Short mmCIF file of C-alpha atoms and ligand atoms in Angstrom, two decimals:
data_model
loop_
_atom_site.label_atom_id
_atom_site.label_comp_id
_atom_site.label_asym_id
_atom_site.label_seq_id
_atom_site.Cartn_x
_atom_site.Cartn_y
_atom_site.Cartn_z
CA MET A 1237 -37.08 -22.66 -32.88
CA ALA A 1238 -34.33 -20.22 -33.85
CA GLU A 1239 -34.24 -19.53 -37.58
CA VAL A 1240 -31.02 -20.57 -39.31
CA ALA A 1241 -29.45 -20.37 -42.76
CA LYS A 1242 -27.50 -23.37 -44.02
CA LEU A 1243 -24.19 -23.01 -45.82
CA ILE A 1244 -22.40 -25.91 -47.48
CA ILE A 1245 -18.63 -25.56 -48.06
CA ASP A 1246 -16.59 -28.48 -49.37
CA GLY A 1247 -19.50 -30.81 -48.57
CA LYS A 1248 -19.68 -29.67 -44.96
CA GLU A 1249 -22.89 -28.00 -43.77
CA TYR A 1250 -22.84 -25.01 -41.47
CA GLU A 1251 -25.79 -23.35 -39.75
CA LEU A 1252 -25.77 -19.56 -39.41
CA PRO A 1253 -28.29 -17.68 -37.24
CA VAL A 1254 -30.93 -15.60 -39.04
CA ILE A 1255 -31.73 -12.28 -37.34
CA THR A 1256 -35.11 -10.56 -37.73
CA GLY A 1257 -35.43 -6.79 -37.20
CA SER A 1258 -38.43 -5.06 -35.62
CA GLU A 1259 -39.85 -4.38 -39.09
CA GLY A 1260 -39.29 -7.95 -40.25
CA GLU A 1261 -35.97 -7.33 -42.02
CA LYS A 1262 -33.87 -10.49 -42.24
CA ALA A 1263 -30.09 -10.86 -41.90
CA ILE A 1264 -27.70 -13.79 -41.71
CA ASP A 1265 -25.38 -13.35 -38.73
CA ILE A 1266 -21.85 -14.13 -40.01
CA GLY A 1267 -20.15 -13.02 -36.79
CA LYS A 1268 -18.47 -16.42 -36.38
CA LEU A 1269 -18.15 -17.33 -40.08
CA ARG A 1270 -14.32 -17.12 -40.37
CA GLN A 1271 -13.88 -18.89 -37.04
CA VAL A 1272 -15.98 -21.91 -38.13
CA THR A 1273 -15.41 -22.01 -41.89
CA GLY A 1274 -12.12 -20.18 -42.50
CA HIS A 1275 -13.99 -18.05 -45.01
CA ILE A 1276 -14.95 -14.36 -44.94
CA THR A 1277 -17.63 -12.73 -47.08
CA ILE A 1278 -16.79 -10.05 -49.63
CA ASP A 1279 -19.26 -7.29 -50.49
CA PRO A 1280 -17.58 -4.17 -51.97
CA ALA A 1281 -19.48 -0.96 -51.02
CA PHE A 1282 -21.42 -3.06 -48.52
CA MET A 1283 -24.32 -3.41 -50.97
CA ASN A 1284 -25.70 -6.38 -49.03
CA SER A 1285 -24.02 -6.05 -45.64
CA GLY A 1286 -25.36 -4.63 -42.40
CA SER A 1287 -22.78 -2.99 -40.13
CA CYS A 1288 -24.76 -2.63 -36.91
CA TYR A 1289 -28.05 -2.86 -35.07
CA SER A 1290 -29.73 0.53 -34.82
CA SER A 1291 -33.06 1.84 -33.52
CA ILE A 1292 -32.80 5.37 -34.92
CA ALA A 1293 -34.18 5.41 -38.51
CA PHE A 1294 -36.02 2.84 -40.57
CA ILE A 1295 -36.10 2.87 -44.39
CA ASP A 1296 -38.12 0.54 -46.59
CA GLY A 1297 -36.61 1.22 -50.02
CA GLU A 1298 -39.19 -0.82 -51.92
CA LYS A 1299 -42.13 0.97 -50.30
CA GLY A 1300 -40.54 4.42 -50.04
CA ILE A 1301 -40.87 4.52 -46.26
CA LEU A 1302 -38.71 6.61 -43.88
CA ARG A 1303 -39.37 6.80 -40.13
CA TYR A 1304 -37.35 8.48 -37.36
CA ARG A 1305 -37.68 6.41 -34.17
CA GLY A 1306 -40.84 4.95 -35.72
CA VAL A 1307 -42.44 8.31 -36.59
CA PRO A 1308 -43.17 8.67 -40.36
CA ILE A 1309 -41.20 11.46 -42.03
CA GLU A 1310 -44.44 12.81 -43.50
CA GLU A 1311 -45.88 13.40 -39.98
CA LEU A 1312 -42.72 15.09 -38.75
CA ALA A 1313 -42.59 17.26 -41.87
CA GLU A 1314 -46.22 18.27 -41.32
CA HIS A 1315 -46.33 18.78 -37.56
CA SER A 1316 -42.83 19.02 -36.06
CA ASN A 1317 -39.85 21.37 -36.24
CA PHE A 1318 -36.14 20.69 -36.53
CA VAL A 1319 -35.29 21.12 -32.83
CA GLU A 1320 -38.00 18.68 -31.77
CA THR A 1321 -37.00 16.22 -34.49
CA ALA A 1322 -33.35 16.48 -33.42
CA PHE A 1323 -34.36 15.66 -29.84
CA LEU A 1324 -36.41 12.68 -31.07
CA LEU A 1325 -33.45 11.28 -33.01
CA ILE A 1326 -30.86 11.84 -30.28
CA TYR A 1327 -32.92 10.82 -27.22
CA GLY A 1328 -35.33 8.34 -28.78
CA HIS A 1329 -38.66 10.01 -27.94
CA LEU A 1330 -40.54 13.22 -28.73
CA PRO A 1331 -39.69 15.73 -25.98
CA THR A 1332 -42.10 16.81 -23.27
CA LYS A 1333 -42.62 20.57 -22.95
CA GLN A 1334 -40.03 20.66 -20.17
CA GLU A 1335 -37.50 18.62 -22.16
CA ARG A 1336 -37.98 20.75 -25.24
CA GLN A 1337 -37.60 23.97 -23.24
CA LYS A 1338 -34.35 22.73 -21.68
CA PHE A 1339 -33.03 21.58 -25.07
CA SER A 1340 -33.94 24.90 -26.73
CA THR A 1341 -32.35 26.89 -23.91
CA GLY A 1342 -29.16 24.88 -24.34
CA LEU A 1343 -29.15 25.52 -28.08
CA THR A 1344 -29.57 29.25 -27.45
CA ARG A 1345 -26.90 29.33 -24.74
CA HIS A 1346 -24.30 27.49 -26.82
CA SER A 1347 -24.78 29.28 -30.14
CA ILE A 1348 -21.73 31.55 -29.89
CA ILE A 1349 -18.27 30.32 -30.90
CA HIS A 1350 -15.08 31.05 -28.95
CA GLU A 1351 -13.61 34.39 -30.01
CA ASP A 1352 -10.32 32.65 -30.88
CA MET A 1353 -12.16 30.46 -33.41
CA LYS A 1354 -13.15 33.58 -35.33
CA ASN A 1355 -9.45 34.08 -36.12
CA PHE A 1356 -9.47 30.79 -38.04
CA PHE A 1357 -11.70 32.32 -40.69
CA ASN A 1358 -9.09 34.96 -41.48
CA GLY A 1359 -6.75 32.22 -42.66
CA TYR A 1360 -9.08 30.95 -45.39
CA PRO A 1361 -9.15 32.38 -48.89
CA SER A 1362 -12.57 33.91 -49.67
CA SER A 1363 -12.89 31.23 -52.38
CA ALA A 1364 -12.65 28.40 -49.81
CA HIS A 1365 -15.50 25.91 -50.13
CA PRO A 1366 -17.58 26.17 -46.94
CA MET A 1367 -17.46 22.39 -46.47
CA ALA A 1368 -13.66 22.62 -46.13
CA ILE A 1369 -14.15 25.24 -43.41
CA LEU A 1370 -16.98 23.39 -41.67
CA SER A 1371 -15.12 20.07 -41.38
CA ALA A 1372 -12.00 21.79 -40.02
CA MET A 1373 -13.88 24.00 -37.56
CA VAL A 1374 -16.00 21.14 -36.20
CA GLY A 1375 -12.86 19.06 -35.63
CA ALA A 1376 -11.27 22.07 -33.90
CA LEU A 1377 -14.14 22.27 -31.37
CA SER A 1378 -12.48 19.42 -29.43
CA ALA A 1379 -9.64 21.83 -28.66
CA TYR A 1380 -12.10 24.12 -26.86
CA TYR A 1381 -14.08 21.38 -25.11
CA PRO A 1382 -11.39 18.83 -24.25
CA ASN A 1383 -13.64 16.87 -21.87
CA VAL A 1384 -14.90 14.98 -24.94
CA THR A 1385 -11.46 13.42 -25.28
CA SER A 1386 -11.47 12.17 -21.69
CA ALA A 1387 -12.32 8.51 -21.01
CA ASP A 1388 -14.33 9.47 -17.94
CA VAL A 1389 -16.45 12.17 -19.55
CA THR A 1390 -19.95 11.94 -18.07
CA ALA A 1391 -23.24 11.46 -19.92
CA GLU A 1392 -24.29 14.98 -18.87
CA GLU A 1393 -21.07 16.41 -20.24
CA MET A 1394 -21.61 14.52 -23.50
CA ASP A 1395 -25.19 15.84 -23.72
CA GLU A 1396 -23.80 19.35 -23.33
CA ASN A 1397 -21.36 18.69 -26.18
CA TYR A 1398 -24.13 17.35 -28.39
CA VAL A 1399 -26.12 20.55 -27.80
CA ARG A 1400 -22.99 22.68 -28.32
CA LEU A 1401 -22.29 21.01 -31.65
CA LEU A 1402 -25.90 21.23 -32.83
CA SER A 1403 -25.97 24.92 -31.96
CA LYS A 1404 -22.55 26.06 -33.10
CA VAL A 1405 -22.73 24.36 -36.48
CA ARG A 1406 -25.09 27.18 -37.54
CA THR A 1407 -22.72 29.90 -36.36
CA ILE A 1408 -19.74 28.28 -38.10
CA ALA A 1409 -21.71 27.74 -41.33
CA ALA A 1410 -23.02 31.31 -41.41
CA ALA A 1411 -19.56 32.68 -40.58
CA SER A 1412 -18.03 30.78 -43.52
CA TYR A 1413 -20.64 32.39 -45.79
CA LYS A 1414 -20.02 35.88 -44.40
CA LYS A 1415 -16.28 35.33 -44.84
CA SER A 1416 -16.79 34.34 -48.48
CA ILE A 1417 -18.68 37.58 -49.26
CA GLY A 1418 -16.41 39.82 -47.22
CA GLN A 1419 -19.04 40.76 -44.66
CA PRO A 1420 -18.49 40.79 -40.89
CA ILE A 1421 -19.32 37.62 -38.97
CA LEU A 1422 -22.51 38.19 -36.98
CA TYR A 1423 -23.22 37.05 -33.43
CA PRO A 1424 -26.26 34.85 -32.85
CA ARG A 1425 -29.35 36.42 -31.27
CA ASN A 1426 -30.87 34.81 -28.17
CA ASP A 1427 -34.36 36.00 -29.02
CA LEU A 1428 -34.62 33.95 -32.22
CA SER A 1429 -35.55 30.29 -32.83
CA TYR A 1430 -32.97 27.81 -34.11
CA CYS A 1431 -33.70 28.36 -37.80
CA ALA A 1432 -34.46 32.09 -37.57
CA ASN A 1433 -31.14 32.60 -35.77
CA PHE A 1434 -29.28 30.85 -38.58
CA LEU A 1435 -31.03 33.00 -41.19
CA HIS A 1436 -30.16 36.10 -39.14
CA MET A 1437 -26.47 35.11 -39.03
CA MET A 1438 -26.53 34.41 -42.76
CA PHE A 1439 -28.41 37.39 -44.11
CA ALA A 1440 -28.42 40.23 -41.58
CA VAL A 1441 -25.90 43.04 -41.97
CA PRO A 1442 -24.89 45.43 -39.15
CA ALA A 1443 -26.86 48.25 -40.70
CA GLU A 1444 -29.93 46.14 -41.45
CA PRO A 1445 -31.23 43.49 -39.05
CA TYR A 1446 -32.73 40.32 -40.55
CA VAL A 1447 -36.50 40.52 -40.70
CA VAL A 1448 -37.79 37.05 -39.82
CA ASP A 1449 -39.98 35.68 -42.60
CA GLU A 1450 -42.01 32.87 -41.04
CA ASP A 1451 -42.51 31.20 -44.45
CA VAL A 1452 -38.74 30.97 -44.88
CA VAL A 1453 -38.27 29.73 -41.30
CA LYS A 1454 -40.94 27.06 -41.91
CA ALA A 1455 -39.28 26.02 -45.17
CA LEU A 1456 -35.88 25.75 -43.48
CA ASN A 1457 -37.32 23.64 -40.68
CA LEU A 1458 -38.82 21.33 -43.29
CA LEU A 1459 -35.54 21.02 -45.21
CA LEU A 1460 -33.57 20.24 -42.05
CA ILE A 1461 -36.17 17.72 -40.83
CA VAL A 1462 -36.09 15.66 -44.05
CA HIS A 1463 -32.27 15.58 -43.96
CA ALA A 1464 -31.94 14.74 -40.27
CA ASP A 1465 -31.14 11.00 -40.50
CA HIS A 1466 -31.05 8.19 -42.99
CA GLU A 1467 -29.69 5.02 -41.35
CA GLN A 1468 -26.27 3.80 -42.55
CA ASN A 1469 -25.61 6.24 -45.42
CA CYS A 1470 -22.00 6.94 -46.35
CA SER A 1471 -21.46 9.88 -43.97
CA THR A 1472 -23.27 8.30 -41.02
CA SER A 1473 -21.32 5.08 -41.48
CA THR A 1474 -18.18 7.24 -41.49
CA VAL A 1475 -19.16 8.85 -38.19
CA ARG A 1476 -19.72 5.39 -36.72
CA ILE A 1477 -16.51 3.87 -38.01
CA VAL A 1478 -14.45 6.82 -36.73
CA GLY A 1479 -16.38 6.84 -33.45
CA SER A 1480 -15.75 3.09 -33.06
CA SER A 1481 -12.05 3.88 -32.46
CA ARG A 1482 -13.32 5.98 -29.50
CA ALA A 1483 -12.43 9.19 -31.32
CA ASN A 1484 -14.31 12.13 -29.84
CA VAL A 1485 -17.65 13.31 -31.24
CA TYR A 1486 -16.20 16.41 -32.91
CA ALA A 1487 -13.55 14.37 -34.75
CA SER A 1488 -16.12 11.74 -35.77
CA VAL A 1489 -18.60 14.32 -37.08
CA SER A 1490 -15.81 16.18 -38.88
CA ALA A 1491 -15.08 12.95 -40.76
CA GLY A 1492 -18.78 12.60 -41.55
CA ILE A 1493 -18.82 16.13 -43.00
CA CYS A 1494 -15.97 15.17 -45.33
CA ALA A 1495 -17.80 12.03 -46.47
CA LEU A 1496 -20.98 14.02 -47.10
CA TRP A 1497 -19.10 16.45 -49.36
CA GLY A 1498 -18.77 13.91 -52.18
CA PRO A 1499 -20.95 14.58 -55.28
CA LEU A 1500 -22.43 11.06 -55.07
CA HIS A 1501 -23.69 11.85 -51.55
CA GLY A 1502 -24.46 15.22 -49.98
CA GLY A 1503 -22.59 17.14 -52.66
CA ALA A 1504 -25.32 16.11 -55.13
CA ASN A 1505 -27.63 19.00 -54.16
CA GLN A 1506 -25.06 21.51 -55.41
CA GLU A 1507 -24.49 19.41 -58.55
CA VAL A 1508 -28.26 19.30 -59.23
CA ILE A 1509 -28.64 23.09 -59.28
CA GLU A 1510 -25.48 23.49 -61.37
CA MET A 1511 -26.89 20.89 -63.78
CA LEU A 1512 -30.30 22.63 -63.96
CA GLN A 1513 -28.64 26.05 -64.39
CA LYS A 1514 -26.52 24.73 -67.29
CA ILE A 1515 -29.61 23.20 -68.93
CA HIS A 1516 -31.38 26.55 -68.54
CA ASP A 1517 -28.52 28.81 -69.65
CA GLU A 1518 -27.52 26.67 -72.63
CA LYS A 1519 -31.14 25.83 -73.51
CA ILE A 1520 -30.27 22.10 -73.59
CA PRO A 1521 -33.32 20.03 -74.53
CA VAL A 1522 -34.47 17.77 -71.68
CA SER A 1523 -34.48 14.86 -74.15
CA LYS A 1524 -30.73 15.35 -74.68
CA VAL A 1525 -30.09 15.46 -70.93
CA VAL A 1526 -31.94 12.17 -70.48
CA ALA A 1527 -30.10 10.64 -73.44
CA ASP A 1528 -26.71 11.73 -72.03
CA ALA A 1529 -27.61 10.28 -68.62
CA LYS A 1530 -28.26 6.91 -70.29
CA ASP A 1531 -25.14 7.02 -72.47
CA LYS A 1532 -22.53 4.65 -71.02
CA ASN A 1533 -19.86 6.51 -72.94
CA SER A 1534 -20.74 9.68 -71.10
CA THR A 1535 -19.68 10.35 -67.50
CA PHE A 1536 -22.80 12.49 -67.10
CA ARG A 1537 -25.32 11.32 -64.51
CA LEU A 1538 -28.73 12.79 -63.79
CA MET A 1539 -27.76 14.28 -60.43
CA GLY A 1540 -30.43 14.02 -57.78
CA PHE A 1541 -31.69 10.78 -59.32
CA GLY A 1542 -31.20 7.25 -58.06
CA HIS A 1543 -30.56 5.82 -54.62
CA ARG A 1544 -28.83 2.82 -53.11
CA VAL A 1545 -31.84 1.95 -50.96
CA TYR A 1546 -34.94 3.60 -52.44
CA LYS A 1547 -36.18 1.59 -55.40
CA ASN A 1548 -39.38 3.59 -55.24
CA PHE A 1549 -39.91 7.29 -54.66
CA ASP A 1550 -37.68 8.85 -51.99
CA PRO A 1551 -40.42 10.12 -49.64
CA ARG A 1552 -38.32 13.18 -48.90
CA ALA A 1553 -38.24 14.14 -52.58
CA LYS A 1554 -42.03 13.93 -52.71
CA ILE A 1555 -42.33 16.17 -49.64
CA LEU A 1556 -39.85 18.74 -51.00
CA LYS A 1557 -41.39 18.75 -54.49
CA ALA A 1558 -44.82 19.50 -53.03
CA SER A 1559 -43.30 22.23 -50.83
CA CYS A 1560 -41.50 23.92 -53.70
CA ASP A 1561 -44.74 24.95 -55.37
CA LYS A 1562 -46.34 26.09 -52.11
CA ILE A 1563 -43.35 27.98 -50.70
CA LEU A 1564 -42.21 29.61 -53.93
CA SER A 1565 -45.69 30.88 -54.73
CA LYS A 1566 -46.04 32.21 -51.14
CA MET A 1567 -42.72 33.99 -51.61
CA GLY A 1568 -43.84 35.25 -55.02
CA ILE A 1569 -40.93 33.49 -56.71
CA HIS A 1570 -41.03 31.75 -60.10
CA ASP A 1571 -37.85 29.73 -60.56
CA PRO A 1572 -37.39 28.40 -64.12
CA LEU A 1573 -35.09 25.71 -62.71
CA LEU A 1574 -38.10 24.20 -60.91
CA ASP A 1575 -39.93 23.91 -64.23
CA ILE A 1576 -36.87 22.20 -65.75
CA ALA A 1577 -36.61 19.84 -62.76
CA LYS A 1578 -40.24 18.81 -63.12
CA GLU A 1579 -39.84 18.32 -66.88
CA LEU A 1580 -36.72 16.21 -66.30
CA GLU A 1581 -38.47 14.07 -63.71
CA GLU A 1582 -41.42 13.49 -66.00
CA ALA A 1583 -39.20 12.59 -68.97
CA ALA A 1584 -36.95 10.26 -66.93
CA LEU A 1585 -39.81 8.43 -65.26
CA LYS A 1586 -41.26 7.65 -68.69
CA ASP A 1587 -37.94 6.26 -69.93
CA SER A 1588 -37.30 2.52 -69.64
CA TYR A 1589 -33.64 3.07 -68.64
CA PHE A 1590 -34.73 4.82 -65.45
CA VAL A 1591 -37.81 2.68 -64.90
CA GLU A 1592 -35.87 -0.62 -65.24
CA ARG A 1593 -33.17 0.58 -62.87
CA LYS A 1594 -35.76 2.06 -60.48
CA LEU A 1595 -34.12 5.46 -60.56
CA TYR A 1596 -36.33 8.07 -58.93
CA PRO A 1597 -35.65 11.61 -57.70
CA ASN A 1598 -33.88 11.56 -54.33
CA VAL A 1599 -33.75 14.12 -51.54
CA ASP A 1600 -31.22 16.23 -53.46
CA PHE A 1601 -33.31 16.74 -56.58
CA TYR A 1602 -35.60 19.48 -55.25
CA SER A 1603 -33.83 20.70 -52.12
CA GLY A 1604 -31.63 23.19 -53.98
CA ILE A 1605 -34.68 24.96 -55.43
CA LEU A 1606 -35.80 25.80 -51.90
CA TYR A 1607 -32.34 26.81 -50.74
CA ARG A 1608 -32.08 29.14 -53.76
CA ALA A 1609 -35.45 30.67 -52.90
CA MET A 1610 -34.10 31.46 -49.43
CA GLY A 1611 -31.03 33.14 -50.90
CA VAL A 1612 -28.60 30.40 -49.83
CA PRO A 1613 -25.69 30.34 -52.32
CA THR A 1614 -25.15 27.07 -54.22
CA ASN A 1615 -21.80 26.30 -52.60
CA MET A 1616 -23.55 26.32 -49.20
CA PHE A 1617 -26.11 23.65 -50.15
CA THR A 1618 -24.05 20.73 -48.82
CA VAL A 1619 -23.40 22.70 -45.64
CA MET A 1620 -27.18 22.93 -45.26
CA PHE A 1621 -27.34 19.15 -45.69
CA ALA A 1622 -24.69 18.79 -42.96
CA ILE A 1623 -26.65 21.03 -40.55
CA GLY A 1624 -29.73 18.90 -41.19
CA ARG A 1625 -27.88 15.57 -40.85
CA LEU A 1626 -26.11 16.54 -37.64
CA PRO A 1627 -28.77 15.18 -35.25
CA GLY A 1628 -28.57 11.85 -37.05
CA TRP A 1629 -24.79 11.77 -36.80
CA ILE A 1630 -24.98 12.64 -33.10
CA ALA A 1631 -27.69 10.02 -32.51
CA HIS A 1632 -25.60 7.30 -34.15
CA TYR A 1633 -22.45 8.36 -32.30
CA LYS A 1634 -24.42 8.25 -29.03
CA GLU A 1635 -25.94 4.85 -29.90
CA LEU A 1636 -22.47 3.48 -30.65
CA ARG A 1637 -21.03 4.80 -27.37
CA ALA A 1638 -23.90 3.25 -25.43
CA ASP A 1639 -23.18 -0.20 -26.89
CA ALA A 1640 -21.01 -1.99 -24.33
CA ASN A 1641 -20.19 -4.62 -26.97
CA ALA A 1642 -19.15 -2.13 -29.64
CA LYS A 1643 -15.77 -3.00 -31.12
CA ILE A 1644 -13.48 -0.95 -33.34
CA GLU A 1645 -14.75 -1.38 -36.89
CA ARG A 1646 -12.16 -3.04 -39.06
CA PRO A 1647 -13.36 -4.87 -42.21
CA ARG A 1648 -11.33 -7.74 -43.71
CA GLN A 1649 -10.31 -7.93 -47.39
CA ILE A 1650 -9.39 -10.38 -50.12
CA TYR A 1651 -5.76 -9.79 -51.15
CA THR A 1652 -5.14 -9.79 -54.90
CA GLY A 1653 -1.58 -8.46 -55.00
CA ASN A 1654 1.84 -10.16 -55.52
CA THR A 1655 2.57 -13.40 -53.73
CA LEU A 1656 5.88 -13.57 -51.82
CA THR A 1657 8.38 -11.26 -53.58
CA HIS A 1658 11.94 -10.69 -52.29
CA TYR A 1659 13.76 -7.37 -52.20
CA VAL A 1660 16.11 -6.71 -55.14
CA PRO A 1661 18.87 -4.09 -54.73
CA ILE A 1662 18.48 -1.17 -57.14
CA ASP A 1663 21.60 -2.05 -59.18
CA LYS A 1664 20.09 -5.49 -59.92
CA ARG A 1665 16.57 -4.33 -61.03
C1 SDX B 2483 -27.79 10.97 -50.93
O1 SDX B 2483 -27.36 6.52 -48.74
C2 SDX B 2483 -28.17 7.49 -48.48
O2 SDX B 2483 -29.13 7.28 -47.76
C3 SDX B 2483 -27.80 8.83 -49.11
C4 SDX B 2483 -28.80 9.95 -48.87
C5 SDX B 2483 -28.89 10.31 -47.41
O3 SDX B 2483 -29.94 10.85 -47.00
O4 SDX B 2483 -27.86 10.16 -46.69
O5 SDX B 2483 -30.09 9.57 -49.33
C6 SDX B 2483 -28.37 11.23 -49.58
O6 SDX B 2483 -26.61 10.83 -51.05
C7 SDX B 2483 -28.72 10.82 -52.10
C8 SDX B 2483 -27.98 10.44 -53.44
C9 SDX B 2483 -27.38 11.71 -54.04
N1 SDX B 2483 -26.54 11.37 -55.20
C10 SDX B 2483 -26.95 11.62 -56.47
O7 SDX B 2483 -28.05 12.09 -56.75
C11 SDX B 2483 -25.90 11.30 -57.52
C12 SDX B 2483 -26.58 10.62 -58.73
N2 SDX B 2483 -26.99 9.31 -58.29
C13 SDX B 2483 -26.09 8.26 -58.43
O8 SDX B 2483 -24.77 8.43 -58.74
C14 SDX B 2483 -26.50 6.92 -57.82
O9 SDX B 2483 -27.83 6.72 -58.10
C15 SDX B 2483 -26.24 6.75 -56.34
C16 SDX B 2483 -24.84 7.09 -55.97
C17 SDX B 2483 -27.17 7.62 -55.55
C18 SDX B 2483 -26.53 5.29 -55.98
O10 SDX B 2483 -25.58 4.54 -56.66
P1 SDX B 2483 -25.53 2.92 -56.56
O11 SDX B 2483 -26.52 2.40 -55.60
O12 SDX B 2483 -24.11 2.53 -56.39
O13 SDX B 2483 -26.06 2.47 -57.98
P2 SDX B 2483 -25.14 2.37 -59.29
O14 SDX B 2483 -24.24 3.56 -59.41
O15 SDX B 2483 -24.54 1.02 -59.31
O16 SDX B 2483 -26.26 2.50 -60.42
C19 SDX B 2483 -27.03 1.37 -60.85
C20 SDX B 2483 -27.35 1.64 -62.32
C21 SDX B 2483 -26.09 1.88 -63.16
O17 SDX B 2483 -26.40 1.52 -64.50
P3 SDX B 2483 -26.01 0.01 -65.04
O18 SDX B 2483 -24.53 -0.20 -64.69
O19 SDX B 2483 -26.93 -0.92 -64.30
O20 SDX B 2483 -26.27 0.09 -66.53
O21 SDX B 2483 -28.12 2.83 -62.44
C22 SDX B 2483 -27.37 3.81 -63.16
C23 SDX B 2483 -25.92 3.37 -63.13
O22 SDX B 2483 -25.22 3.86 -64.26
N3 SDX B 2483 -27.56 5.09 -62.47
C24 SDX B 2483 -27.71 6.26 -63.08
C25 SDX B 2483 -27.92 7.18 -62.05
N4 SDX B 2483 -27.86 6.56 -60.87
C26 SDX B 2483 -27.64 5.26 -61.12
N5 SDX B 2483 -27.72 6.59 -64.38
C27 SDX B 2483 -27.91 7.91 -64.66
N6 SDX B 2483 -28.13 8.87 -63.73
C28 SDX B 2483 -28.11 8.54 -62.41
N7 SDX B 2483 -28.31 9.47 -61.48
#
């Protein structure tokens, strides 16, 4: 017997279907609610509303579980690399050797950007935030690959654009960094892996090639893997809502990059390091930081703490925290900000304010420590998040396109403005 929920409005009873997900999650299907009851639901920030059916990532916020296509994030972090994880997210299964070779070859072949695009960088001030450059450049890619805007673009052509985007995002990101420090933009190297190539484009200089440090490459793979997807977060939902208008993949991802930039979302990793640096430089006691974070009269928040879904540890934060110790000691780095971060976590998790609200460190709390250790400047941290999240955005865009029933996403609202008001000529106001 199909499960239903009963709703009583003005004494009349309505039955609404109850949907059960593959992990037992329950939802009330309100698809016909307005049609049968004349009512809509209202749920600002979609705290309790699902926007779609998806088979890409699963999060259990209460248990601190994250799986990509069913594979636990811990196993991917331990055994996989970013390219393989990207394939898993986009195509729904771990690649065979042949599939992975073809995917890697495509990423290598598409790593260079059109020479004309390099001119764009000359128009930006050196102080331009790299997220402003990244969002604009990704949107501009549709000008160079116009088949994405065609209604009869084929699946193969779309696959090629997904690989192009995944590959070129590194080149664009590294170029924005080189531009900001006044160094020449470097071409990618075909002999390097995905992550090593990015590090080469970021840190090599014409007179001194980048010496691949396998510990750094491994750390970068780990960071990108844990950022690769996270169900309907703000930026992924943005990609889907823009894609639902049948906008092309470059335009949709460009919108996602803008959404990610916000300090409550992907911009938090930059805010965390700036917060830890201020604590360090001004020798602010951790007790005062925790007190300020609790103070409702203060706008200060403990950046990198709290999450809309995780009401237990963010499994990604646990993975990154464990990696910080291992990677920094291997690199012979002692970062005082890591000590402060650990002290802050310990103090907050003992404080009833954080415990009652189930505020734990999220993915952004420790990621910046690792980026710093690699030499990535703070204003590039959110760009690193975007590079990591790109396979997830592409996977969701692809999933949306494959849904024959997908409609343009257009929420309703409850109007609270003036009732009927007639125009009054200015001399009578
Ligand atoms: C990401 O959605 C995703 O999956 C995102 C992400 C992904 O992979 O895509 O996981 C990546 O964006 C991680 C989050 C990064 N942002 C931050 O670290 C910024 C600091 N955190 C917060 O601002 C906040 O926790 C959010 C934005 C993450 C979640 O906000 P919610 O779900 O809207 O919760 P809320 O703001 O309503 O907070 C509930 C309570 C409030 O107190 P009360 O009104 O109940 O008294 O908790 C408090 C908040 O004041 N609170 C915090 C806090 N976070 C929440 N208080 C102090 N410091 C914080 N960090």
